[in-house]
Amino acid sequence: MNELSFLGSHGNLISVTVCGVGRTLILLHGFPLDARMWHAQMLSLSETYQVIAPNFRGFRQSTLTDVNYSLADLADDIEQVRTHFAAERPITLCGLSMGGYVAFEYWRRHGRHLEALILAHTKPNSDTDEARAGRQEMANQAIAVGSWKAVAGMLEKLLPESLIQNRTQVVLDVEAMMQGCSPQTVRAAQHAMAARADFVAALPTLALPTLVITGELDAIAPPDATRKWAAVLPNSECVVVPGVAHLSPLEAPAAFNAHIVRFLQNAD
Ligand code: MLT
């Protein structure tokens, strides 16, 4: 597994983890996590695919030169990653939650380079006013009292109570990623997500083979709401992973990976 950085747009360094050879699968992380959340996918899926996990601006070793970026800017960063590693061939993009919001933007801006899409624990709609206010509060809190205090309360939305109580390795790994975010990273990401576009009206035109995944216990991307919007996609299947909350790639990696492999084989 190689971790490397290269110069992206706006003078930012984009750090990525890359592993394997074959068709290209780019994995986009959620908030407030980073590319390490895909460790189990890097290990397993790289036997068949070239798997690339970038870190969004400010996360891990990726730099944050402009705190006012948009999710469209992040989609353009991903296009730079694609041209760097897979200039000649179409890719599959897999985005989880915030990564899914960026995947929708990538589809709108650079969709000609996609052969399939995986939307995990995410949603196509923009924020309500209440959700935007919550993001502003988290952004303010991160600057005022530090990022960990601002994001710590998210843990119980990301993982099931049973895992948190038992302090499993997954909980420790998720906490370590959450603690690695700087206050500026939290603020910039919250502002970008609050301003994100709404893709609900565009769903009937998303004709790519698309796998939609969520967790039975996911409160951020609940199964019923997810099934409903996934059903509008012309060429999709929707999977609900039993017993998991918001992070099936970490909570149930074997099930998550099996769904990806089966979907990509069928999409061939
Ligand atoms: C995530 O997991 O990326 C976040 O929950 C997304 C969000 O805050 O909407």
Short mmCIF file of C-alpha atoms in Angstrom, two decimals, residues 4 19 30 41 63 76 108 125 157 222 241 243:
data_model
loop_
_atom_site.label_atom_id
_atom_site.label_comp_id
_atom_site.label_asym_id
_atom_site.label_seq_id
_atom_site.Cartn_x
_atom_site.Cartn_y
_atom_site.Cartn_z
CA LEU A 4 1.73 9.57 -1.59
CA CYS A 19 -2.93 -0.27 -3.88
CA GLY A 30 -16.96 10.43 5.14
CA GLN A 41 -11.27 -2.35 1.36
CA THR A 63 -3.46 20.54 2.73
CA ASP A 76 -12.42 18.62 -9.31
CA ARG A 108 -22.46 16.08 -12.64
CA ASN A 125 -30.81 16.09 -0.97
CA LYS A 157 -24.46 8.52 15.07
CA PRO A 222 -31.96 5.73 7.22
CA VAL A 241 -26.57 -4.17 5.63
CA GLY A 243 -26.97 -4.65 12.22
#
